[in-house]
Coordinates of C-alpha atoms in Angstrom, one line a residue:
M1326 CA 11.6 -45.4 -49.7
E1327 CA 14.7 -43.2 -48.9
M1328 CA 16.8 -45.5 -51.0
N1329 CA 14.4 -45.2 -54.0
R1330 CA 14.5 -41.4 -53.6
N1331 CA 18.3 -41.3 -53.5
L1332 CA 18.4 -43.6 -56.5
K1333 CA 16.1 -41.3 -58.5
I1334 CA 18.2 -38.3 -57.6
G1335 CA 21.3 -40.2 -58.6
L1336 CA 19.7 -41.1 -62.0
I1337 CA 18.6 -37.5 -62.6
V1338 CA 22.1 -36.2 -61.9
A1339 CA 23.8 -38.9 -64.1
I1340 CA 21.4 -38.2 -67.0
S1341 CA 21.9 -34.5 -66.6
V1342 CA 25.7 -34.8 -66.7
I1343 CA 25.5 -37.1 -69.7
A1344 CA 23.2 -34.7 -71.5
L1345 CA 25.5 -31.7 -70.8
F1346 CA 28.5 -33.7 -72.1
V1347 CA 26.7 -34.7 -75.3
L1348 CA 25.5 -31.1 -75.7
S1349 CA 29.1 -29.8 -75.3
L1350 CA 30.3 -32.4 -77.8
L1351 CA 27.8 -31.3 -80.4
I1352 CA 28.6 -27.6 -79.9
T1353 CA 32.4 -28.0 -80.0
N1354 CA 32.0 -30.0 -83.3
A1355 CA 29.7 -27.3 -84.8
P1356 CA 31.1 -25.0 -87.4
A1357 CA 32.7 -21.9 -85.9
G1358 CA 31.3 -18.4 -86.8
D1359 CA 29.9 -15.2 -85.5
D1360 CA 26.3 -16.1 -86.4
N1361 CA 25.0 -18.2 -83.6
A1362 CA 21.9 -19.3 -85.6
V1363 CA 24.3 -20.9 -88.1
R1364 CA 26.7 -22.2 -85.4
F1365 CA 24.1 -23.9 -83.2
G1366 CA 21.6 -24.8 -85.9
I1367 CA 18.6 -26.8 -84.6
L1368 CA 20.1 -26.7 -81.1
T1369 CA 18.9 -23.1 -80.9
L1370 CA 15.5 -24.5 -80.2
L1371 CA 16.7 -26.5 -77.2
P1372 CA 16.3 -23.9 -74.4
P1373 CA 12.6 -23.0 -75.1
L1374 CA 11.8 -26.7 -75.8
V1375 CA 13.3 -27.8 -72.5
A1376 CA 11.5 -25.1 -70.6
I1377 CA 8.1 -25.9 -72.2
A1378 CA 8.5 -29.7 -72.0
L1379 CA 9.5 -29.5 -68.3
A1380 CA 6.7 -27.2 -67.5
F1381 CA 4.2 -29.7 -68.8
I1382 CA 5.9 -32.7 -67.2
T1383 CA 6.7 -31.2 -63.7
K1384 CA 4.0 -28.6 -63.4
E1385 CA 6.7 -26.4 -61.9
T1386 CA 6.9 -23.2 -63.9
I1387 CA 9.8 -21.5 -62.1
L1388 CA 12.0 -24.7 -62.1
S1389 CA 11.3 -25.2 -65.8
L1390 CA 12.1 -21.7 -66.8
F1391 CA 15.2 -21.8 -64.6
I1392 CA 16.5 -24.9 -66.3
G1393 CA 15.6 -23.5 -69.8
V1394 CA 17.7 -20.4 -69.1
F1395 CA 20.5 -22.4 -67.7
V1396 CA 20.6 -24.7 -70.8
G1397 CA 20.8 -21.6 -73.0
E1398 CA 23.5 -20.0 -71.0
F1399 CA 25.4 -23.3 -70.9
M1400 CA 25.3 -23.5 -74.7
V1401 CA 26.7 -20.0 -75.0
S1402 CA 29.4 -20.8 -72.4
V1403 CA 30.7 -24.0 -74.1
N1404 CA 34.2 -23.7 -75.5
D1405 CA 35.5 -27.2 -74.9
L1406 CA 34.4 -30.5 -73.2
N1407 CA 35.0 -29.2 -69.7
I1408 CA 31.3 -29.3 -68.6
I1409 CA 32.2 -28.1 -65.0
S1410 CA 33.8 -24.9 -66.3
S1411 CA 30.9 -24.4 -68.7
A1412 CA 28.3 -25.0 -66.0
I1413 CA 29.9 -22.5 -63.6
N1414 CA 30.2 -19.8 -66.4
A1415 CA 26.6 -20.5 -67.3
F1416 CA 25.4 -20.0 -63.7
L1417 CA 27.3 -16.8 -63.4
A1418 CA 25.9 -15.6 -66.8
M1419 CA 22.4 -16.4 -65.6
G1420 CA 22.8 -14.0 -62.7
T1421 CA 24.0 -11.3 -65.1
Q1422 CA 21.1 -12.0 -67.4
I1423 CA 18.4 -11.8 -64.7
I1424 CA 19.8 -8.6 -63.3
S1425 CA 20.0 -7.2 -66.8
C1426 CA 16.3 -8.0 -67.3
M1427 CA 15.4 -6.5 -64.0
A1428 CA 17.4 -3.3 -64.8
D1429 CA 15.6 -2.8 -68.1
P1430 CA 13.2 0.2 -67.6
W1431 CA 10.3 -1.5 -69.4
N1432 CA 10.6 -4.7 -67.4
A1433 CA 11.0 -2.9 -64.2
G1434 CA 7.9 -0.8 -64.9
I1435 CA 5.8 -3.9 -65.7
I1436 CA 6.9 -5.7 -62.5
L1437 CA 6.2 -2.6 -60.4
Q1438 CA 2.8 -2.0 -61.9
C1439 CA 1.9 -5.7 -61.3
L1440 CA 3.0 -5.4 -57.7
L1441 CA 0.9 -2.2 -57.2
I1442 CA -2.2 -3.7 -58.9
G1443 CA -1.8 -6.6 -56.6
G1444 CA -1.9 -4.2 -53.6
I1445 CA -5.0 -2.5 -55.1
I1446 CA -6.8 -5.8 -55.6
Q1447 CA -6.2 -6.7 -51.9
L1448 CA -7.4 -3.4 -50.7
V1449 CA -10.5 -3.5 -52.8
T1450 CA -11.2 -7.0 -51.5
K1451 CA -10.7 -6.1 -47.8
M1452 CA -12.9 -3.0 -48.3
G1453 CA -15.7 -5.4 -49.6
G1454 CA -15.7 -3.7 -53.0
A1455 CA -14.8 -6.9 -54.9
K1456 CA -17.5 -8.9 -53.1
A1457 CA -20.1 -6.1 -53.6
L1458 CA -19.2 -5.9 -57.3
A1459 CA -19.3 -9.7 -57.7
D1460 CA -22.7 -9.8 -56.0
E1461 CA -24.0 -7.1 -58.3
F1462 CA -22.7 -8.9 -61.4
A1463 CA -24.1 -12.2 -60.1
K1464 CA -27.6 -10.7 -60.1
R1465 CA -27.3 -10.1 -63.8
A1466 CA -24.9 -12.9 -64.7
D1467 CA -26.9 -15.7 -63.1
T1468 CA -25.8 -18.5 -65.5
P1469 CA -22.4 -19.6 -66.8
R1470 CA -23.5 -18.4 -70.2
K1471 CA -24.1 -14.8 -69.0
A1472 CA -21.0 -14.8 -66.8
Q1473 CA -18.7 -15.8 -69.7
L1474 CA -20.2 -13.2 -72.0
F1475 CA -20.0 -10.6 -69.2
T1476 CA -16.3 -11.5 -68.7
E1477 CA -15.6 -11.0 -72.4
L1478 CA -17.4 -7.7 -72.4
L1479 CA -15.3 -6.5 -69.5
G1480 CA -12.2 -7.7 -71.4
L1481 CA -13.3 -5.6 -74.4
C1482 CA -13.7 -2.6 -72.1
V1483 CA -10.1 -2.8 -70.9
F1484 CA -9.0 -2.7 -74.5
F1485 CA -6.0 -0.4 -74.1
D1486 CA -3.5 -2.9 -72.5
D1487 CA -3.2 -6.6 -72.2
Y1488 CA -1.5 -6.6 -68.9
A1489 CA -4.1 -4.4 -67.3
N1490 CA -6.8 -6.6 -68.8
S1491 CA -5.4 -9.8 -67.2
L1492 CA -5.0 -8.1 -63.8
I1493 CA -8.3 -6.3 -63.6
V1494 CA -10.9 -8.7 -65.2
G1495 CA -9.7 -11.9 -63.6
P1496 CA -10.0 -10.9 -59.9
I1497 CA -13.4 -9.1 -60.5
M1498 CA -15.0 -12.1 -62.3
R1499 CA -13.4 -14.9 -60.3
P1500 CA -16.0 -15.0 -57.5
V1501 CA -18.9 -14.8 -60.0
M1502 CA -17.5 -17.7 -62.0
D1503 CA -16.8 -19.8 -58.8
K1504 CA -20.4 -19.2 -57.6
L1505 CA -21.8 -20.4 -61.0
H1506 CA -19.5 -23.5 -61.2
V1507 CA -17.4 -22.2 -64.1
S1508 CA -13.9 -23.6 -63.9
R1509 CA -10.9 -21.3 -63.2
E1510 CA -9.4 -22.7 -66.5
K1511 CA -12.3 -21.4 -68.5
L1512 CA -12.1 -18.0 -66.8
A1513 CA -8.4 -17.8 -67.5
F1514 CA -9.0 -18.7 -71.1
V1515 CA -11.6 -15.9 -71.6
V1516 CA -9.4 -13.4 -69.8
D1517 CA -6.3 -14.4 -71.8
A1518 CA -8.3 -14.4 -75.1
T1519 CA -9.5 -10.9 -74.5
A1520 CA -6.1 -9.5 -73.5
A1521 CA -3.5 -9.5 -76.4
P1522 CA -6.0 -10.4 -79.1
V1523 CA -8.0 -7.3 -78.2
A1524 CA -5.1 -4.9 -77.5
G1525 CA -3.4 -6.0 -80.8
I1526 CA -6.3 -4.7 -82.9
A1527 CA -7.4 -1.8 -80.8
I1528 CA -6.7 1.6 -82.5
I1529 CA -5.9 3.1 -79.1
S1530 CA -3.6 0.8 -77.1
T1531 CA -0.1 0.3 -75.7
W1532 CA 0.6 -1.9 -78.8
I1533 CA -0.2 0.6 -81.5
G1534 CA 3.1 2.5 -81.4
L1535 CA 5.2 -0.6 -82.0
E1536 CA 2.9 -1.9 -84.7
L1537 CA 2.7 1.3 -86.6
S1538 CA 6.5 1.9 -86.5
L1539 CA 7.2 -1.6 -87.8
I1540 CA 4.7 -1.2 -90.6
T1541 CA 6.0 2.2 -91.6
Q1542 CA 9.7 1.1 -91.5
G1543 CA 8.8 -2.1 -93.5
F1544 CA 7.3 -0.1 -96.4
Q1545 CA 10.1 2.5 -96.3
S1546 CA 12.5 -0.4 -96.9
I1547 CA 10.8 -0.9 -100.3
G1548 CA 10.8 2.8 -101.1
M1549 CA 7.2 3.5 -100.2
N1550 CA 6.1 6.3 -97.8
V1551 CA 2.7 5.1 -96.5
S1552 CA 0.4 6.0 -93.5
G1553 CA 1.3 3.3 -91.0
F1554 CA -2.1 3.9 -89.4
G1555 CA -3.9 3.5 -92.7
I1556 CA -2.2 0.2 -93.4
F1557 CA -2.9 -0.9 -89.8
L1558 CA -6.6 -0.3 -90.3
Q1559 CA -6.6 -2.3 -93.5
T1560 CA -5.0 -5.2 -91.7
I1561 CA -7.8 -5.4 -89.1
P1562 CA -10.3 -7.4 -91.2
F1563 CA -7.5 -9.9 -92.0
R1564 CA -6.6 -10.4 -88.3
F1565 CA -8.4 -13.7 -88.5
Y1566 CA -7.2 -15.3 -85.3
N1567 CA -7.9 -12.3 -83.2
I1568 CA -11.4 -11.9 -84.6
L1569 CA -12.3 -15.7 -84.5
I1570 CA -11.1 -16.3 -81.0
L1571 CA -13.4 -13.6 -79.7
I1572 CA -16.3 -15.1 -81.6
F1573 CA -15.3 -18.6 -80.4
I1574 CA -15.8 -17.4 -76.8
V1575 CA -19.3 -16.3 -77.6
I1576 CA -20.2 -19.6 -79.4
S1577 CA -18.8 -21.7 -76.6
A1578 CA -20.6 -19.7 -73.9
L1579 CA -23.9 -19.8 -75.7
T1580 CA -23.9 -23.5 -76.6
Y1581 CA -22.2 -24.8 -73.4
Y1582 CA -20.1 -27.0 -75.7
E1583 CA -16.5 -27.8 -74.6
F1584 CA -13.8 -30.2 -75.8
G1585 CA -10.4 -31.5 -74.7
P1586 CA -9.1 -30.9 -71.2
M1587 CA -11.4 -27.8 -70.9
K1588 CA -14.4 -30.1 -71.0
E1589 CA -13.1 -32.1 -68.1
A1590 CA -12.3 -29.0 -66.1
E1591 CA -15.9 -27.7 -66.7
K1592 CA -17.5 -31.0 -65.8
K1593 CA -15.5 -31.0 -62.6
A1594 CA -16.5 -27.4 -61.8
R1595 CA -20.2 -28.1 -62.5
A1596 CA -20.1 -31.2 -60.2
R1597 CA -18.6 -29.2 -57.3
K1598 CA -20.9 -28.8 -54.4
A1599 CA -22.1 -25.3 -53.4
D1600 CA -20.1 -25.2 -50.2
E1601 CA -17.0 -27.0 -51.6
P1602 CA -14.0 -24.6 -51.9
V1603 CA -12.4 -24.2 -55.3
E1604 CA -9.0 -25.8 -55.6
S1605 CA -6.3 -23.3 -56.3
L1606 CA -2.8 -24.7 -56.9
E1607 CA -1.3 -21.3 -57.8
A1608 CA 0.8 -19.6 -55.2
T1609 CA -0.3 -16.2 -56.5
S1610 CA -3.9 -16.2 -55.3
F1611 CA -6.2 -13.8 -53.6
D1612 CA -8.7 -16.5 -52.6
D1613 CA -8.0 -16.3 -48.9
V1614 CA -8.5 -12.6 -48.6
K1615 CA -11.9 -11.7 -47.1
P1616 CA -13.6 -8.4 -46.5
V1617 CA -13.2 -6.8 -43.0
E1618 CA -15.9 -8.1 -40.8
G1619 CA -18.9 -6.0 -40.1
I1620 CA -18.4 -3.4 -42.9
K1621 CA -21.2 -2.3 -45.3
L1622 CA -20.5 -3.6 -48.7
S1623 CA -20.3 -1.0 -51.5
V1624 CA -19.6 -1.4 -55.2
W1625 CA -18.0 2.1 -55.1
N1626 CA -15.1 0.6 -53.1
A1627 CA -14.2 -1.3 -56.2
I1628 CA -15.5 1.0 -59.0
I1629 CA -13.6 4.1 -57.8
P1630 CA -10.1 2.5 -57.4
I1631 CA -10.4 0.5 -60.6
G1632 CA -11.9 3.4 -62.4
V1633 CA -9.0 5.6 -61.3
L1634 CA -6.6 2.9 -62.5
I1635 CA -8.2 2.8 -66.0
V1636 CA -8.8 6.5 -66.5
G1637 CA -5.5 7.3 -64.9
A1638 CA -3.7 4.9 -67.3
L1639 CA -5.3 6.5 -70.3
I1640 CA -4.3 10.0 -69.1
A1641 CA -0.8 8.8 -68.2
F1642 CA -0.5 7.2 -71.7
Y1643 CA -1.5 10.5 -73.3
W1644 CA 0.8 12.6 -71.1
S1645 CA 3.7 10.3 -71.7
G1646 CA 3.3 10.4 -75.4
Y1647 CA 2.6 14.2 -75.4
T1648 CA 5.9 15.0 -73.5
T1649 CA 7.8 12.5 -75.7
I1650 CA 6.7 14.2 -78.9
L1651 CA 7.4 17.7 -77.6
G1652 CA 10.9 16.5 -76.6
G1653 CA 11.5 14.9 -80.0
E1654 CA 12.6 16.2 -83.4
D1655 CA 9.5 15.5 -85.6
Q1656 CA 8.3 19.1 -86.3
A1657 CA 5.0 18.0 -87.8
L1658 CA 4.1 16.1 -84.7
I1659 CA 5.3 18.9 -82.4
T1660 CA 3.1 21.4 -84.4
L1661 CA 0.1 19.0 -84.1
M1662 CA 0.6 18.8 -80.3
K1663 CA 0.8 22.5 -79.9
T1664 CA -2.2 23.4 -82.2
S1665 CA -4.6 20.4 -81.7
P1666 CA -3.5 18.4 -78.7
L1667 CA -7.0 17.0 -78.1
S1668 CA -7.9 16.2 -81.6
F1669 CA -8.3 12.6 -82.7
S1670 CA -5.0 12.7 -84.5
G1671 CA -3.3 14.4 -81.5
I1672 CA -4.7 11.9 -79.0
F1673 CA -3.8 9.0 -81.3
E1674 CA -0.2 10.2 -81.9
A1675 CA 0.3 10.8 -78.1
L1676 CA -0.9 7.3 -77.2
A1677 CA 1.2 5.8 -79.9
A1678 CA 4.4 7.5 -78.6
S1679 CA 3.7 6.7 -74.9
D1680 CA 5.8 4.5 -72.6
A1681 CA 3.2 2.0 -71.5
S1682 CA 5.1 0.5 -68.5
V1683 CA 5.8 3.9 -66.9
A1684 CA 2.2 5.1 -67.6
L1685 CA 0.7 2.0 -66.0
F1686 CA 2.9 2.3 -63.0
Q1687 CA 1.9 5.9 -62.5
A1688 CA -1.8 5.0 -62.8
A1689 CA -1.4 2.1 -60.4
L1690 CA 0.4 4.3 -57.9
L1691 CA -2.4 6.9 -58.1
A1692 CA -5.1 4.2 -57.7
S1693 CA -3.2 2.7 -54.7
I1694 CA -3.2 6.1 -53.0
V1695 CA -6.9 6.5 -53.7
A1696 CA -7.7 3.0 -52.4
I1697 CA -5.7 3.6 -49.2
L1698 CA -7.4 6.9 -48.6
M1699 CA -10.9 5.4 -49.1
A1700 CA -10.1 2.6 -46.6
V1701 CA -9.0 5.1 -44.0
L1702 CA -11.6 7.8 -44.6
Q1703 CA -14.4 5.2 -44.3
K1704 CA -12.8 4.0 -41.1
I1705 CA -12.6 0.5 -42.5
M1706 CA -8.9 0.4 -41.6
T1707 CA -6.3 2.6 -40.0
I1708 CA -3.6 4.0 -42.2
E1709 CA -1.2 1.4 -40.9
E1710 CA -3.6 -1.5 -41.6
A1711 CA -4.4 -0.2 -45.1
I1712 CA -0.7 0.1 -46.0
S1713 CA -0.1 -3.3 -44.5
E1714 CA -2.8 -4.9 -46.6
W1715 CA -1.5 -3.0 -49.7
V1716 CA 1.9 -4.5 -49.1
G1717 CA 0.3 -7.9 -48.4
G1718 CA -1.3 -7.7 -51.8
M1719 CA 2.0 -7.0 -53.5
K1720 CA 3.5 -10.0 -51.8
T1721 CA 1.0 -12.3 -53.6
I1722 CA 2.4 -11.0 -56.9
V1723 CA 6.1 -11.6 -56.1
I1724 CA 6.0 -15.1 -57.5
T1725 CA 4.7 -13.7 -60.7
G1726 CA 7.6 -11.2 -60.8
V1727 CA 10.0 -14.1 -60.5
I1728 CA 8.3 -16.0 -63.3
L1729 CA 8.3 -12.9 -65.5
L1730 CA 12.0 -12.3 -64.9
L1731 CA 12.9 -15.9 -65.8
A1732 CA 10.7 -15.7 -68.9
W1733 CA 12.4 -12.5 -70.0
S1734 CA 15.8 -14.0 -69.2
L1735 CA 14.9 -17.0 -71.4
G1736 CA 13.9 -14.6 -74.1
G1737 CA 17.3 -12.9 -73.8
V1738 CA 19.4 -16.0 -74.1
I1739 CA 17.2 -17.2 -77.0
G1740 CA 17.9 -14.0 -78.8
E1741 CA 21.6 -14.5 -78.1
L1742 CA 21.5 -18.0 -79.5
G1743 CA 19.6 -16.8 -82.7
T1744 CA 16.6 -19.0 -82.3
A1745 CA 14.3 -16.7 -84.3
D1746 CA 16.8 -16.2 -87.1
Y1747 CA 17.2 -20.0 -87.4
L1748 CA 13.5 -20.5 -87.7
V1749 CA 13.2 -17.8 -90.3
G1750 CA 16.1 -19.3 -92.3
V1751 CA 14.6 -22.8 -92.2
L1752 CA 11.0 -21.9 -93.1
A1753 CA 11.3 -18.9 -95.4
G1754 CA 12.4 -20.8 -98.5
A1755 CA 11.0 -21.0 -102.0
I1756 CA 7.2 -21.2 -101.7
P1757 CA 4.1 -20.8 -103.8
I1758 CA 2.7 -17.2 -103.7
F1759 CA -0.7 -18.1 -102.2
I1760 CA 0.8 -19.9 -99.2
L1761 CA 3.0 -17.0 -98.1
P1762 CA 0.4 -15.4 -95.8
T1763 CA -0.1 -18.8 -94.1
L1764 CA 3.7 -19.4 -93.8
I1765 CA 4.2 -16.0 -92.2
F1766 CA 1.4 -16.6 -89.8
V1767 CA 2.8 -20.1 -88.8
L1768 CA 6.4 -18.7 -88.6
G1769 CA 5.2 -15.9 -86.3
A1770 CA 3.4 -18.4 -84.2
L1771 CA 6.4 -20.7 -83.8
I1772 CA 8.8 -17.8 -83.0
S1773 CA 6.4 -16.2 -80.4
F1774 CA 5.6 -19.6 -78.9
A1775 CA 9.3 -20.5 -78.5
T1776 CA 10.3 -17.0 -77.3
G1777 CA 7.2 -16.0 -75.3
T1778 CA 7.0 -12.6 -76.9
S1779 CA 4.8 -11.2 -79.6
Y1780 CA 6.6 -7.8 -79.5
G1781 CA 9.9 -9.5 -80.3
T1782 CA 8.4 -11.7 -83.0
M1783 CA 6.8 -8.7 -84.7
S1784 CA 10.1 -6.8 -84.6
I1785 CA 11.9 -9.8 -86.1
L1786 CA 9.5 -10.7 -88.8
M1787 CA 8.0 -7.4 -90.1
P1788 CA 11.2 -6.1 -91.7
L1789 CA 11.5 -9.4 -93.5
T1790 CA 7.9 -9.9 -94.5
I1791 CA 7.0 -6.6 -96.3
P1792 CA 10.0 -6.7 -98.7
L1793 CA 9.5 -10.5 -99.2
A1794 CA 5.7 -10.1 -99.9
W1795 CA 6.3 -7.2 -102.3
A1796 CA 9.0 -9.1 -104.2
V1797 CA 6.8 -12.2 -104.5
N1798 CA 3.6 -10.3 -105.5
P1799 CA 3.8 -6.4 -105.8
E1800 CA 0.2 -5.8 -105.0
M1801 CA -0.8 -3.8 -102.0
G1802 CA -3.7 -6.1 -100.9
F1803 CA -1.4 -9.1 -100.8
V1804 CA 1.2 -7.2 -98.8
I1805 CA -1.5 -6.1 -96.3
V1806 CA -2.6 -9.7 -95.8
C1807 CA 1.0 -10.8 -95.2
T1808 CA 1.5 -7.9 -92.7
S1809 CA -1.6 -9.1 -90.9
G1810 CA -0.1 -12.6 -90.8
V1811 CA 2.9 -11.2 -88.8
L1812 CA 0.8 -9.3 -86.3
T1813 CA -1.7 -12.2 -85.8
G1814 CA 0.7 -15.1 -85.8
A1815 CA 2.7 -13.4 -83.2
I1816 CA -0.3 -13.0 -81.0
F1817 CA -1.5 -16.6 -81.5
G1818 CA 1.9 -18.1 -80.5
D1819 CA 2.2 -15.8 -77.6
H1820 CA -1.4 -16.7 -76.5
C1821 CA -0.4 -20.4 -76.4
S1822 CA 3.1 -20.1 -74.9
P1823 CA 3.5 -21.1 -71.3
I1824 CA 6.5 -18.7 -71.1
S1825 CA 4.5 -15.7 -72.3
D1826 CA 4.0 -12.9 -69.8
T1827 CA 0.3 -12.4 -70.7
T1828 CA -0.3 -16.1 -70.2
I1829 CA 1.4 -16.0 -66.8
L1830 CA -0.5 -12.9 -65.8
S1831 CA -3.9 -14.4 -66.9
S1832 CA -3.1 -17.4 -64.7
M1833 CA -2.2 -15.2 -61.7
G1834 CA -5.2 -12.8 -62.1
T1835 CA -7.7 -15.7 -62.1
S1836 CA -5.9 -17.8 -59.4
C1837 CA -5.7 -20.7 -61.9
N1838 CA -2.8 -23.1 -61.9
H1839 CA -0.5 -21.9 -64.7
I1840 CA 0.1 -25.2 -66.5
D1841 CA -3.6 -26.1 -66.2
H1842 CA -4.4 -22.8 -67.9
V1843 CA -1.9 -23.5 -70.7
S1844 CA -2.9 -27.1 -71.2
T1845 CA -6.6 -26.4 -71.5
Q1846 CA -6.3 -23.2 -73.5
I1847 CA -3.9 -24.5 -76.1
Y1848 CA -6.5 -26.9 -77.6
Y1849 CA -8.9 -24.0 -78.2
A1850 CA -6.2 -21.7 -79.5
I1851 CA -5.0 -24.3 -82.0
F1852 CA -8.5 -25.1 -83.1
V1853 CA -9.3 -21.5 -83.9
A1854 CA -5.8 -21.0 -85.5
V1855 CA -6.4 -24.0 -87.9
I1856 CA -9.7 -22.5 -89.0
A1857 CA -8.1 -19.1 -89.4
I1858 CA -5.5 -20.7 -91.7
L1859 CA -7.8 -22.9 -93.7
F1860 CA -10.7 -20.4 -94.1
G1861 CA -8.8 -17.2 -93.7
Y1862 CA -5.2 -17.0 -94.8
I1863 CA -5.1 -19.6 -97.5
P1864 CA -8.2 -18.1 -99.2
A1865 CA -6.7 -14.6 -98.7
G1866 CA -3.6 -15.8 -100.5
F1867 CA -5.8 -16.4 -103.5
G1868 CA -7.4 -13.0 -103.2
I1869 CA -10.7 -13.9 -101.5
Q1870 CA -12.0 -11.1 -99.4
W1871 CA -12.4 -11.2 -95.6
Y1872 CA -16.2 -10.6 -95.8
I1873 CA -16.5 -13.9 -97.4
S1874 CA -13.9 -15.8 -95.4
I1875 CA -15.0 -14.7 -91.9
P1876 CA -18.7 -15.8 -92.1
V1877 CA -17.6 -19.1 -93.6
A1878 CA -15.0 -19.6 -90.8
I1879 CA -17.6 -18.8 -88.1
V1880 CA -20.0 -21.4 -89.5
V1881 CA -17.2 -24.0 -89.7
M1882 CA -16.0 -23.1 -86.2
Y1883 CA -19.6 -23.7 -84.8
I1884 CA -19.9 -27.0 -86.6
G1885 CA -16.4 -28.1 -85.4
L1886 CA -17.2 -27.2 -81.8
R1887 CA -20.4 -29.3 -82.0
V1888 CA -18.6 -32.2 -83.6
L1889 CA -15.6 -32.2 -81.3
G1890 CA -17.3 -31.0 -78.2
E1891 CA -19.8 -32.1 -75.6
K1892 CA -22.5 -30.0 -73.9
V1893 CA -21.7 -29.3 -70.2
P1894 CA -25.0 -27.6 -69.2
F1895 CA -25.6 -25.6 -66.1
E1896 CA -29.1 -26.8 -65.8
E1897 CA -28.1 -30.4 -65.2
V1898 CA -26.1 -29.5 -62.0
A1899 CA -28.0 -30.4 -58.8

């Protein structure tokens, strides 16, 4: 046995050395130049493909991301065929890249607010609030159908931020879903599908500022001064994937029809005995946390801290944007803030200008203080015990922070290699006019899947899309459809990607194994995306309106689910 193990390790090392040598040979023979997208060509796809492939093969997310980052840094470090020197430089560059990601204010804010929300979840659980809330929901959501619909409704309520959605909805609904024999995979899918797809089309969210600025700048590049918000509103009916994935959740929940790996996960969950514990392969799990013995359960021990988190986040978003605008140079916005700060326009502009990571951290810190005080004032815990539990909750999120840092580092090295520029150059060739919205959607999906970021994809594609669409067909309706393709394709690819931060957080929040979540969700996401293309973007390229396309797409989606799927009913479980 030991010999076989040593033989395997030897083979892995040998294959790795050979692969690095071949990679070095290819890179040193590539044409020199400042543009990495041209220099590396198709090899720019290697780091994300390695990370994604290894994630599915090994089921080890951290290892897969680590190797993906290393491969990318190795490519950048290659100057000759000395692979030892290149490997050492790549390892050193990895350290610099990871520290750089950690030092970024946005990234630091996201990790800190994740840690704090982890502490809040643990305190809420120890105070019995989570169990009381789950019991209350269970009285109303007494079937898998109702529980899934209730989860989607909660996801729609936390519309303002995808990170907050993943971290709030999952822990609240997990015990309800477990009790009703709904798989963790299905819960993670519903949570993930109501995160970015909802935040991306919400008119008040942490996404809106970036989306509006990109739209405005894109139209300015063709000499048009438009209302970014007005264009954004016009894109909403053409955000086919976002709309259809939300409707798909409803159809699947109502019919109990599932297909692909999700069907097997649901069958396994339905067959689980009432007293059988749910398997959780994820290190970041709150499953083992139980309420303090002998305390009286109260839903307010969950509602108040979580309510403070949500309301506090909205207030912090507003204050962040308000102070940013007053400290800026746009006199029109400054006047608006001074004269009508609480008008719809004032609130909207403030939220659009806010720093989401800082605002969420501030809200999470306030909610943490409230939760600790509640635990102490009700004599559920001493101040020392409450702080200890709060810190204990943060510890469960540390692994998520590591994954996020590696995912961001992979995104950084992918940007250095020019992966997105290569994809744009390959796919944005001479094409028929009607297919341009579809091509943009697919291109956005490929870039966001490979890079794990919808924000980055939007930032790359929007400046290219609006001028291209206007040059191909100078008609506002057509440009709006193409603009929608950027925003929606980026969200679809991000939704599928195993290296996406929202995908990672959805796995963590629901205590679902990350790769299981990705491998079950991707079938549903692709199914909906194909329908969005065939019955949404291709018809829209011919000028067919959304109010015709969407009803047809819904009917086709229902028929497709019935044809591909199988009913996994709750009633048949003993």
